[in-house]
Amino acid sequence: MANKKLKIGILSAGGDCPGINAAIRGVGKTAIVQYGMEVIGISNGFSGLIDMNTQPLTEDHLSGILTLGGTILGTSRMKPFKPQEGDTVENKPEVIKENYEKLGLDALVCIGGNGTQKTANLLSKEGLNIVGLPKTIDNDVWGTDVTFGFDSAVNIATDAIDRLHTTANSHKRVMVIEVMGHNAGWIALYSGMAAGGDIILLPELDYDMNVVANTLKDRAEKGKAYSIVVVGEGIERPGKKSAARYVAKQIQELTGLETRETILGYIQRGGSPSPADRILATRYGAHAAKLIYEGNFGTMVCLDKGNITSIPLEEVGGKTQLLSPDHSLIEKARNMGVCFGNK
Ligand code: F6P
């Protein structure tokens, strides 16, 4: 049981995603209302701990942000443990440690994806009291069933693919849509299945363009007016073209079918979080405040078979949660005739 008013900092780092503000609100309101803590926001990821860019977060500041996309704190991809050309600060981890002390922090909540959790683990090893919160649209953070941001991105991508169906049908075209995910195919698999994609290419699975082309020709011969091909941005491919450009060009060449590509891009990261992400981010945030109150540091909040719990940061740092080729949704999809570009 804490006997002094604890002071905590919150930062968001890495690519933004829907739900960060819901998480900040979840941590902050629980910390203030339930545990009587003082909360400050640190701007622009770990940079804010170097240039002391901070702001108080009172209940007033935390009101009205649940539905907002992005992050009220700003974010950056600055990695304190990775020196970069043009750095003006020499030993960033040392400066962060000093400023953590200067700010009088008892704990620091790091909201971010894989890179952020890796940094969070290193800072924890340096003696800072850290709690990580897993966020990213890519859903590739090790050690949790799901990250917030993913559900919102799947909703956006699904809506986009739904829309491509109607224009593909009108023009009798093959539509190739590229979705984000870095080296992970979670968004491609889930949006591809939710929107009835005919072919789904995932970074985790080998594919053969001849199999893709033959599947499309078979469909055309069976009288299917159009086809939808969903590709993860991280699929293996030769050259420097985007995944969608490469696949669309190959399809056009190998089949002669009229083909168009769409790269969905940052739209997947923007806007208001889905209700499921609002709830997940709120639960994660509230649990982070509880972990701090209990002095349970060096941990990342996670979902384990539906239960909110936590996992040591050192088990998370540096790993990526990719799709297993045996994922049950892939198996179900194959049994329904969805093509993954291989036999
Ligand atoms: O947020 C995750 C992600 O969207 C990846 O899917 C993508 O590769 C990357 O971030 C691109 O983001 P940025 O241009 O901000 O580095």
mmCIF file of C-alpha atoms and ligand atoms in Angstrom:
data_model
loop_
_atom_site.group_PDB
_atom_site.id
_atom_site.type_symbol
_atom_site.label_atom_id
_atom_site.label_comp_id
_atom_site.label_asym_id
_atom_site.label_seq_id
_atom_site.Cartn_x
_atom_site.Cartn_y
_atom_site.Cartn_z
ATOM 1 C CA MET A 1 0.000 0.000 0.000
ATOM 2 C CA ALA A 2 1.516 3.298 -1.072
ATOM 3 C CA ASN A 3 1.715 5.994 1.630
ATOM 4 C CA LYS A 4 2.806 8.969 -0.467
ATOM 5 C CA LYS A 5 1.126 10.511 -3.494
ATOM 6 C CA LEU A 6 2.738 8.729 -6.417
ATOM 7 C CA LYS A 7 3.657 10.691 -9.538
ATOM 8 C CA ILE A 8 3.495 8.902 -12.852
ATOM 9 C CA GLY A 9 4.389 9.826 -16.427
ATOM 10 C CA ILE A 10 2.696 8.574 -19.591
ATOM 11 C CA LEU A 11 4.165 8.612 -23.089
ATOM 12 C CA SER A 12 3.179 7.244 -26.474
ATOM 13 C CA ALA A 13 5.911 6.219 -28.929
ATOM 14 C CA GLY A 14 6.156 4.671 -32.411
ATOM 15 C CA GLY A 15 3.443 4.849 -35.070
ATOM 16 C CA ASP A 16 0.140 6.158 -33.781
ATOM 17 C CA CYS A 17 -3.099 4.162 -33.840
ATOM 18 C CA PRO A 18 -6.719 4.542 -32.801
ATOM 19 C CA GLY A 19 -7.164 3.973 -29.065
ATOM 20 C CA ILE A 20 -4.046 5.665 -27.647
ATOM 21 C CA ASN A 21 -6.108 8.468 -26.121
ATOM 22 C CA ALA A 22 -8.528 5.939 -24.648
ATOM 23 C CA ALA A 23 -5.515 4.229 -23.040
ATOM 24 C CA ILE A 24 -4.085 7.520 -21.725
ATOM 25 C CA ARG A 25 -7.523 8.278 -20.268
ATOM 26 C CA GLY A 26 -7.764 4.770 -18.777
ATOM 27 C CA VAL A 27 -4.381 5.055 -17.046
ATOM 28 C CA GLY A 28 -4.842 8.679 -16.001
ATOM 29 C CA LYS A 29 -8.378 8.569 -14.657
ATOM 30 C CA THR A 30 -7.785 5.345 -12.730
ATOM 31 C CA ALA A 31 -4.505 6.708 -11.342
ATOM 32 C CA ILE A 32 -6.189 9.918 -10.168
ATOM 33 C CA VAL A 33 -9.638 8.709 -9.100
ATOM 34 C CA GLN A 34 -8.837 5.280 -7.668
ATOM 35 C CA TYR A 35 -5.269 5.711 -6.420
ATOM 36 C CA GLY A 36 -4.890 9.466 -5.833
ATOM 37 C CA MET A 37 -1.794 9.724 -8.020
ATOM 38 C CA GLU A 38 -0.447 12.745 -9.868
ATOM 39 C CA VAL A 39 -0.167 12.255 -13.632
ATOM 40 C CA ILE A 40 1.926 14.008 -16.245
ATOM 41 C CA GLY A 41 1.976 13.501 -19.995
ATOM 42 C CA ILE A 42 5.310 13.320 -21.803
ATOM 43 C CA SER A 43 5.224 14.716 -25.334
ATOM 44 C CA ASN A 44 6.469 13.027 -28.513
ATOM 45 C CA GLY A 45 7.563 9.665 -27.196
ATOM 46 C CA PHE A 46 10.933 9.282 -25.506
ATOM 47 C CA SER A 47 12.029 12.656 -26.996
ATOM 48 C CA GLY A 48 9.892 14.406 -24.380
ATOM 49 C CA LEU A 49 11.982 12.852 -21.634
ATOM 50 C CA ILE A 50 15.119 14.257 -23.203
ATOM 51 C CA ASP A 51 13.930 17.802 -23.860
ATOM 52 C CA MET A 52 11.637 17.835 -20.792
ATOM 53 C CA ASN A 53 8.529 18.442 -22.868
ATOM 54 C CA THR A 54 5.785 17.542 -20.414
ATOM 55 C CA GLN A 55 2.291 18.626 -19.434
ATOM 56 C CA PRO A 56 0.089 17.969 -16.413
ATOM 57 C CA LEU A 57 -2.770 15.535 -17.003
ATOM 58 C CA THR A 58 -5.660 16.307 -14.692
ATOM 59 C CA GLU A 59 -9.161 14.868 -14.906
ATOM 60 C CA ASP A 60 -10.089 17.904 -17.000
ATOM 61 C CA HIS A 61 -7.318 17.189 -19.523
ATOM 62 C CA LEU A 62 -8.463 13.581 -19.721
ATOM 63 C CA SER A 63 -12.090 14.454 -20.412
ATOM 64 C CA GLY A 64 -13.431 14.232 -23.958
ATOM 65 C CA ILE A 65 -10.515 12.282 -25.438
ATOM 66 C CA LEU A 66 -11.969 8.748 -25.447
ATOM 67 C CA THR A 67 -13.178 8.937 -29.034
ATOM 68 C CA LEU A 68 -10.263 10.952 -30.448
ATOM 69 C CA GLY A 69 -7.894 9.303 -32.922
ATOM 70 C CA GLY A 70 -4.131 9.863 -32.768
ATOM 71 C CA THR A 71 -2.511 10.766 -29.471
ATOM 72 C CA ILE A 72 -2.922 13.986 -27.492
ATOM 73 C CA LEU A 73 0.700 13.548 -26.355
ATOM 74 C CA GLY A 74 2.175 13.308 -29.837
ATOM 75 C CA THR A 75 4.562 10.516 -30.754
ATOM 76 C CA SER A 76 7.956 9.891 -32.319
ATOM 77 C CA ARG A 77 10.052 6.949 -33.407
ATOM 78 C CA MET A 78 13.129 8.207 -31.541
ATOM 79 C CA LYS A 79 15.028 5.232 -30.076
ATOM 80 C CA PRO A 80 17.129 6.373 -27.105
ATOM 81 C CA PHE A 81 19.375 3.294 -27.159
ATOM 82 C CA LYS A 82 20.176 3.667 -30.864
ATOM 83 C CA PRO A 83 22.593 6.531 -31.543
ATOM 84 C CA GLN A 84 21.846 8.309 -34.822
ATOM 85 C CA GLU A 85 23.749 10.615 -37.130
ATOM 86 C CA GLY A 86 23.300 14.238 -36.143
ATOM 87 C CA ASP A 87 22.474 13.414 -32.497
ATOM 88 C CA THR A 88 23.090 16.443 -30.278
ATOM 89 C CA VAL A 89 22.580 14.525 -27.041
ATOM 90 C CA GLU A 90 25.337 12.005 -26.390
ATOM 91 C CA ASN A 91 24.039 9.541 -23.831
ATOM 92 C CA LYS A 92 20.262 9.617 -24.207
ATOM 93 C CA PRO A 93 19.478 6.820 -21.705
ATOM 94 C CA GLU A 94 21.524 8.700 -19.057
ATOM 95 C CA VAL A 95 19.635 11.958 -19.797
ATOM 96 C CA ILE A 96 16.322 10.108 -19.587
ATOM 97 C CA LYS A 97 17.301 8.658 -16.199
ATOM 98 C CA GLU A 98 18.323 12.100 -14.901
ATOM 99 C CA ASN A 99 15.122 13.730 -16.148
ATOM 100 C CA TYR A 100 12.967 10.945 -14.727
ATOM 101 C CA GLU A 101 14.507 11.810 -11.338
ATOM 102 C CA LYS A 102 14.177 15.582 -11.921
ATOM 103 C CA LEU A 103 10.503 15.171 -12.738
ATOM 104 C CA GLY A 104 10.071 13.199 -9.516
ATOM 105 C CA LEU A 105 8.502 10.258 -11.334
ATOM 106 C CA ASP A 106 7.677 7.073 -9.450
ATOM 107 C CA ALA A 107 6.737 5.231 -12.629
ATOM 108 C CA LEU A 108 6.542 5.618 -16.386
ATOM 109 C CA VAL A 109 3.860 4.139 -18.667
ATOM 110 C CA CYS A 110 5.137 3.465 -22.191
ATOM 111 C CA ILE A 111 2.377 3.062 -24.768
ATOM 112 C CA GLY A 112 3.762 1.559 -27.953
ATOM 113 C CA GLY A 113 4.504 -1.346 -30.239
ATOM 114 C CA ASN A 114 7.478 -3.705 -30.429
ATOM 115 C CA GLY A 115 10.157 -1.022 -30.650
ATOM 116 C CA THR A 116 8.698 0.849 -27.682
ATOM 117 C CA GLN A 117 8.459 -2.285 -25.530
ATOM 118 C CA LYS A 118 12.080 -3.071 -26.357
ATOM 119 C CA THR A 119 13.130 0.412 -25.193
ATOM 120 C CA ALA A 120 10.833 0.092 -22.171
ATOM 121 C CA ASN A 121 12.612 -3.127 -21.193
ATOM 122 C CA LEU A 122 16.042 -1.499 -21.517
ATOM 123 C CA LEU A 123 14.936 1.474 -19.395
ATOM 124 C CA SER A 124 13.546 -0.947 -16.844
ATOM 125 C CA LYS A 125 16.951 -2.653 -16.716
ATOM 126 C CA GLU A 126 18.463 0.799 -16.098
ATOM 127 C CA GLY A 127 16.374 0.966 -12.922
ATOM 128 C CA LEU A 128 13.309 2.972 -14.035
ATOM 129 C CA ASN A 129 9.873 1.784 -12.911
ATOM 130 C CA ILE A 130 8.219 0.931 -16.210
ATOM 131 C CA VAL A 131 4.843 -0.440 -17.275
ATOM 132 C CA GLY A 132 4.284 -1.069 -20.999
ATOM 133 C CA LEU A 133 0.985 -0.925 -22.887
ATOM 134 C CA PRO A 134 0.835 -2.763 -26.236
ATOM 135 C CA LYS A 135 -0.603 -0.750 -29.113
ATOM 136 C CA THR A 136 -0.322 -1.014 -32.880
ATOM 137 C CA ILE A 137 -2.622 -1.576 -35.799
ATOM 138 C CA ASP A 138 -0.258 -4.371 -36.905
ATOM 139 C CA ASN A 139 -1.124 -6.642 -33.927
ATOM 140 C CA ASP A 140 2.424 -7.944 -33.901
ATOM 141 C CA VAL A 141 3.424 -7.339 -30.276
ATOM 142 C CA TRP A 142 4.685 -10.487 -28.623
ATOM 143 C CA GLY A 143 3.014 -11.676 -25.425
ATOM 144 C CA THR A 144 -0.559 -10.461 -25.849
ATOM 145 C CA ASP A 145 -3.574 -11.929 -27.623
ATOM 146 C CA VAL A 146 -4.240 -8.609 -29.297
ATOM 147 C CA THR A 147 -3.089 -4.989 -29.389
ATOM 148 C CA PHE A 148 -5.477 -2.054 -29.440
ATOM 149 C CA GLY A 149 -5.635 -0.291 -32.798
ATOM 150 C CA PHE A 150 -5.891 -3.593 -34.645
ATOM 151 C CA ASP A 151 -9.679 -3.851 -34.531
ATOM 152 C CA SER A 152 -10.093 -0.275 -35.788
ATOM 153 C CA ALA A 153 -7.673 -0.898 -38.662
ATOM 154 C CA VAL A 154 -9.484 -4.118 -39.608
ATOM 155 C CA ASN A 155 -12.777 -2.186 -39.645
ATOM 156 C CA ILE A 156 -11.312 0.485 -41.923
ATOM 157 C CA ALA A 157 -9.675 -2.041 -44.266
ATOM 158 C CA THR A 158 -12.836 -4.138 -44.377
ATOM 159 C CA ASP A 159 -14.915 -1.121 -45.321
ATOM 160 C CA ALA A 160 -12.408 -0.250 -48.066
ATOM 161 C CA ILE A 161 -12.472 -3.798 -49.494
ATOM 162 C CA ASP A 162 -16.301 -3.832 -49.363
ATOM 163 C CA ARG A 163 -16.232 -0.698 -51.501
ATOM 164 C CA LEU A 164 -13.784 -2.241 -53.966
ATOM 165 C CA HIS A 165 -16.218 -5.135 -54.537
ATOM 166 C CA THR A 166 -18.811 -2.842 -56.093
ATOM 167 C CA THR A 167 -16.479 -0.984 -58.415
ATOM 168 C CA ALA A 168 -14.679 -4.242 -59.337
ATOM 169 C CA ASN A 169 -18.050 -5.754 -60.251
ATOM 170 C CA SER A 170 -19.090 -2.805 -62.408
ATOM 171 C CA HIS A 171 -15.856 -2.875 -64.428
ATOM 172 C CA LYS A 172 -15.202 -6.647 -64.322
ATOM 173 C CA ARG A 173 -11.736 -6.085 -62.933
ATOM 174 C CA VAL A 174 -9.277 -7.713 -60.600
ATOM 175 C CA MET A 175 -8.738 -5.402 -57.635
ATOM 176 C CA VAL A 176 -5.552 -5.696 -55.614
ATOM 177 C CA ILE A 177 -5.557 -3.959 -52.238
ATOM 178 C CA GLU A 178 -2.490 -3.550 -50.066
ATOM 179 C CA VAL A 179 -2.954 -3.262 -46.324
ATOM 180 C CA MET A 180 -0.436 -2.446 -43.580
ATOM 181 C CA GLY A 181 1.082 -4.804 -41.066
ATOM 182 C CA HIS A 182 4.816 -4.483 -41.621
ATOM 183 C CA ASN A 183 6.067 -8.112 -41.627
ATOM 184 C CA ALA A 184 2.855 -9.464 -40.114
ATOM 185 C CA GLY A 185 -0.284 -10.443 -42.016
ATOM 186 C CA TRP A 186 -2.891 -9.930 -39.286
ATOM 187 C CA ILE A 187 -4.694 -7.022 -40.951
ATOM 188 C CA ALA A 188 -4.539 -8.750 -44.357
ATOM 189 C CA LEU A 189 -5.976 -12.017 -43.016
ATOM 190 C CA TYR A 190 -8.708 -10.483 -40.874
ATOM 191 C CA SER A 191 -9.862 -7.763 -43.297
ATOM 192 C CA GLY A 192 -9.457 -10.172 -46.222
ATOM 193 C CA MET A 193 -11.736 -12.690 -44.549
ATOM 194 C CA ALA A 194 -14.182 -10.120 -43.171
ATOM 195 C CA ALA A 195 -14.634 -8.634 -46.647
ATOM 196 C CA GLY A 196 -14.697 -11.884 -48.603
ATOM 197 C CA GLY A 197 -11.373 -11.594 -50.414
ATOM 198 C CA ASP A 198 -10.777 -14.296 -53.058
ATOM 199 C CA ILE A 199 -6.995 -14.331 -52.729
ATOM 200 C CA ILE A 200 -5.043 -13.256 -49.642
ATOM 201 C CA LEU A 201 -1.260 -12.962 -49.695
ATOM 202 C CA LEU A 202 0.434 -12.898 -46.302
ATOM 203 C CA PRO A 203 4.058 -12.073 -45.427
ATOM 204 C CA GLU A 204 4.248 -15.258 -43.356
ATOM 205 C CA LEU A 205 3.311 -17.596 -46.240
ATOM 206 C CA ASP A 206 5.216 -18.332 -49.443
ATOM 207 C CA TYR A 207 3.210 -17.664 -52.577
ATOM 208 C CA ASP A 208 3.622 -18.340 -56.267
ATOM 209 C CA MET A 209 2.314 -15.814 -58.813
ATOM 210 C CA ASN A 210 1.465 -18.674 -61.188
ATOM 211 C CA VAL A 211 -0.896 -20.118 -58.567
ATOM 212 C CA VAL A 212 -2.440 -16.655 -58.118
ATOM 213 C CA ALA A 213 -2.801 -16.222 -61.904
ATOM 214 C CA ASN A 214 -4.330 -19.690 -62.424
ATOM 215 C CA THR A 215 -6.819 -19.118 -59.605
ATOM 216 C CA LEU A 216 -7.912 -15.842 -61.207
ATOM 217 C CA LYS A 217 -8.202 -17.433 -64.680
ATOM 218 C CA ASP A 218 -10.284 -20.299 -63.204
ATOM 219 C CA ARG A 219 -12.600 -17.801 -61.564
ATOM 220 C CA ALA A 220 -13.000 -15.860 -64.821
ATOM 221 C CA GLU A 221 -13.711 -19.114 -66.713
ATOM 222 C CA LYS A 222 -16.366 -20.045 -64.144
ATOM 223 C CA GLY A 223 -18.073 -16.745 -64.934
ATOM 224 C CA LYS A 224 -16.992 -14.795 -61.841
ATOM 225 C CA ALA A 225 -17.102 -11.207 -63.025
ATOM 226 C CA TYR A 226 -14.351 -9.914 -60.777
ATOM 227 C CA SER A 227 -11.861 -10.871 -58.105
ATOM 228 C CA ILE A 228 -10.480 -9.283 -54.952
ATOM 229 C CA VAL A 229 -6.850 -9.834 -53.979
ATOM 230 C CA VAL A 230 -5.758 -8.640 -50.524
ATOM 231 C CA VAL A 231 -2.007 -8.327 -49.949
ATOM 232 C CA GLY A 232 -0.026 -7.576 -46.811
ATOM 233 C CA GLU A 233 2.527 -4.812 -47.355
ATOM 234 C CA GLY A 234 5.352 -7.083 -46.163
ATOM 235 C CA ILE A 235 5.053 -9.944 -48.690
ATOM 236 C CA GLU A 236 8.303 -11.176 -50.244
ATOM 237 C CA ARG A 237 8.811 -9.749 -53.721
ATOM 238 C CA PRO A 238 11.632 -8.847 -56.077
ATOM 239 C CA GLY A 239 12.482 -5.200 -56.672
ATOM 240 C CA LYS A 240 11.345 -2.063 -54.923
ATOM 241 C CA LYS A 241 7.739 -1.742 -56.122
ATOM 242 C CA SER A 242 5.005 -1.706 -53.482
ATOM 243 C CA ALA A 243 3.413 -5.090 -52.823
ATOM 244 C CA ALA A 244 0.172 -4.062 -54.570
ATOM 245 C CA ARG A 245 2.003 -2.647 -57.628
ATOM 246 C CA TYR A 246 4.106 -5.780 -58.006
ATOM 247 C CA VAL A 247 1.172 -8.181 -57.634
ATOM 248 C CA ALA A 248 -1.162 -6.176 -59.894
ATOM 249 C CA LYS A 249 1.467 -5.933 -62.645
ATOM 250 C CA GLN A 250 2.186 -9.655 -62.463
ATOM 251 C CA ILE A 251 -1.520 -10.510 -62.610
ATOM 252 C CA GLN A 252 -2.066 -8.286 -65.632
ATOM 253 C CA GLU A 253 0.914 -9.860 -67.432
ATOM 254 C CA LEU A 254 0.148 -13.479 -66.546
ATOM 255 C CA THR A 255 -3.634 -13.411 -67.067
ATOM 256 C CA GLY A 256 -4.443 -10.462 -69.335
ATOM 257 C CA LEU A 257 -7.282 -9.627 -66.915
ATOM 258 C CA GLU A 258 -7.781 -5.927 -66.341
ATOM 259 C CA THR A 259 -6.265 -5.211 -62.930
ATOM 260 C CA ARG A 260 -6.081 -2.182 -60.655
ATOM 261 C CA GLU A 261 -4.298 -1.631 -57.343
ATOM 262 C CA THR A 262 -5.110 0.357 -54.224
ATOM 263 C CA ILE A 263 -2.704 1.074 -51.388
ATOM 264 C CA LEU A 264 -4.766 1.831 -48.315
ATOM 265 C CA GLY A 265 -1.891 3.413 -46.355
ATOM 266 C CA TYR A 266 -2.216 5.678 -43.350
ATOM 267 C CA ILE A 267 -6.018 5.811 -43.471
ATOM 268 C CA GLN A 268 -5.786 2.551 -41.518
ATOM 269 C CA ARG A 269 -4.162 4.391 -38.626
ATOM 270 C CA GLY A 270 -6.409 7.431 -38.547
ATOM 271 C CA GLY A 271 -9.685 8.424 -36.975
ATOM 272 C CA SER A 272 -11.777 7.381 -34.035
ATOM 273 C CA PRO A 273 -11.159 3.971 -32.395
ATOM 274 C CA SER A 274 -13.750 1.214 -32.775
ATOM 275 C CA PRO A 275 -15.842 0.442 -29.672
ATOM 276 C CA ALA A 276 -13.821 -2.766 -29.137
ATOM 277 C CA ASP A 277 -10.547 -0.788 -29.186
ATOM 278 C CA ARG A 278 -11.960 1.835 -26.824
ATOM 279 C CA ILE A 279 -12.812 -0.920 -24.349
ATOM 280 C CA LEU A 280 -9.518 -2.782 -24.769
ATOM 281 C CA ALA A 281 -7.412 0.387 -24.435
ATOM 282 C CA THR A 282 -9.421 1.448 -21.376
ATOM 283 C CA ARG A 283 -8.951 -1.963 -19.726
ATOM 284 C CA TYR A 284 -5.221 -1.959 -20.522
ATOM 285 C CA GLY A 285 -4.873 1.580 -19.177
ATOM 286 C CA ALA A 286 -6.767 0.877 -15.968
ATOM 287 C CA HIS A 287 -4.669 -2.251 -15.385
ATOM 288 C CA ALA A 288 -1.447 -0.278 -15.877
ATOM 289 C CA ALA A 289 -2.473 2.088 -13.051
ATOM 290 C CA LYS A 290 -3.164 -0.932 -10.823
ATOM 291 C CA LEU A 291 0.244 -2.471 -11.594
ATOM 292 C CA ILE A 292 1.922 0.810 -10.617
ATOM 293 C CA TYR A 293 -0.046 1.001 -7.375
ATOM 294 C CA GLU A 294 1.037 -2.564 -6.570
ATOM 295 C CA GLY A 295 4.661 -1.809 -7.483
ATOM 296 C CA ASN A 296 4.603 -4.403 -10.237
ATOM 297 C CA PHE A 297 7.185 -2.889 -12.612
ATOM 298 C CA GLY A 298 9.154 -4.132 -15.606
ATOM 299 C CA THR A 299 5.933 -5.531 -17.020
ATOM 300 C CA MET A 300 3.687 -5.098 -20.045
ATOM 301 C CA VAL A 301 -0.085 -5.228 -19.713
ATOM 302 C CA CYS A 302 -1.491 -7.963 -21.910
ATOM 303 C CA LEU A 303 -4.537 -10.009 -22.778
ATOM 304 C CA ASP A 304 -4.121 -13.727 -22.133
ATOM 305 C CA LYS A 305 -7.030 -15.826 -23.404
ATOM 306 C CA GLY A 306 -9.378 -12.939 -22.761
ATOM 307 C CA ASN A 307 -8.030 -12.028 -19.292
ATOM 308 C CA ILE A 308 -6.206 -8.776 -18.610
ATOM 309 C CA THR A 309 -2.911 -9.567 -16.942
ATOM 310 C CA SER A 310 0.766 -8.721 -17.426
ATOM 311 C CA ILE A 311 3.969 -10.265 -18.725
ATOM 312 C CA PRO A 312 7.597 -9.406 -17.870
ATOM 313 C CA LEU A 313 8.984 -6.872 -20.360
ATOM 314 C CA GLU A 314 12.123 -8.948 -20.817
ATOM 315 C CA GLU A 315 9.989 -11.722 -22.316
ATOM 316 C CA VAL A 316 8.519 -9.242 -24.824
ATOM 317 C CA GLY A 317 11.470 -7.046 -25.873
ATOM 318 C CA GLY A 318 12.841 -7.710 -29.331
ATOM 319 C CA LYS A 319 10.233 -10.283 -30.416
ATOM 320 C CA THR A 320 7.465 -10.084 -33.015
ATOM 321 C CA GLN A 321 4.158 -11.920 -33.035
ATOM 322 C CA LEU A 322 3.671 -13.146 -36.578
ATOM 323 C CA LEU A 323 0.774 -15.202 -37.897
ATOM 324 C CA SER A 324 1.273 -18.932 -37.613
ATOM 325 C CA PRO A 325 0.791 -20.704 -40.966
ATOM 326 C CA ASP A 326 -1.447 -23.086 -38.956
ATOM 327 C CA HIS A 327 -3.723 -20.276 -37.773
ATOM 328 C CA SER A 328 -7.241 -21.708 -37.639
ATOM 329 C CA LEU A 329 -8.683 -18.862 -39.741
ATOM 330 C CA ILE A 330 -6.237 -19.695 -42.541
ATOM 331 C CA GLU A 331 -7.338 -23.318 -42.392
ATOM 332 C CA LYS A 332 -11.037 -22.384 -42.424
ATOM 333 C CA ALA A 333 -10.427 -20.003 -45.318
ATOM 334 C CA ARG A 334 -8.617 -22.644 -47.364
ATOM 335 C CA ASN A 335 -11.494 -25.072 -46.771
ATOM 336 C CA MET A 336 -13.822 -22.471 -48.292
ATOM 337 C CA GLY A 337 -11.698 -22.030 -51.387
ATOM 338 C CA VAL A 338 -9.798 -18.869 -50.456
ATOM 339 C CA CYS A 339 -6.417 -18.918 -52.191
ATOM 340 C CA PHE A 340 -3.236 -17.964 -50.278
ATOM 341 C CA GLY A 341 -1.086 -18.186 -53.392
ATOM 342 C CA ASN A 342 0.130 -21.692 -52.682
ATOM 343 C CA LYS A 343 -1.223 -25.217 -52.889
HETATM 344 O O1 F6P B 1 1.836 1.528 -37.337
HETATM 345 C C1 F6P B 1 2.394 0.429 -37.955
HETATM 346 C C2 F6P B 1 2.763 0.776 -39.360
HETATM 347 O O2 F6P B 1 1.621 1.327 -39.867
HETATM 348 C C3 F6P B 1 3.258 -0.316 -40.285
HETATM 349 O O3 F6P B 1 2.279 -1.165 -40.770
HETATM 350 C C4 F6P B 1 3.938 0.468 -41.357
HETATM 351 O O4 F6P B 1 4.876 -0.275 -42.058
HETATM 352 C C5 F6P B 1 4.562 1.567 -40.589
HETATM 353 O O5 F6P B 1 3.793 1.717 -39.402
HETATM 354 C C6 F6P B 1 4.725 2.854 -41.322
HETATM 355 O O6 F6P B 1 4.676 3.965 -40.470
HETATM 356 P P1 F6P B 1 5.674 5.213 -40.464
HETATM 357 O O7 F6P B 1 5.724 5.787 -41.833
HETATM 358 O O8 F6P B 1 5.051 6.128 -39.465
HETATM 359 O O9 F6P B 1 7.017 4.719 -40.036
#
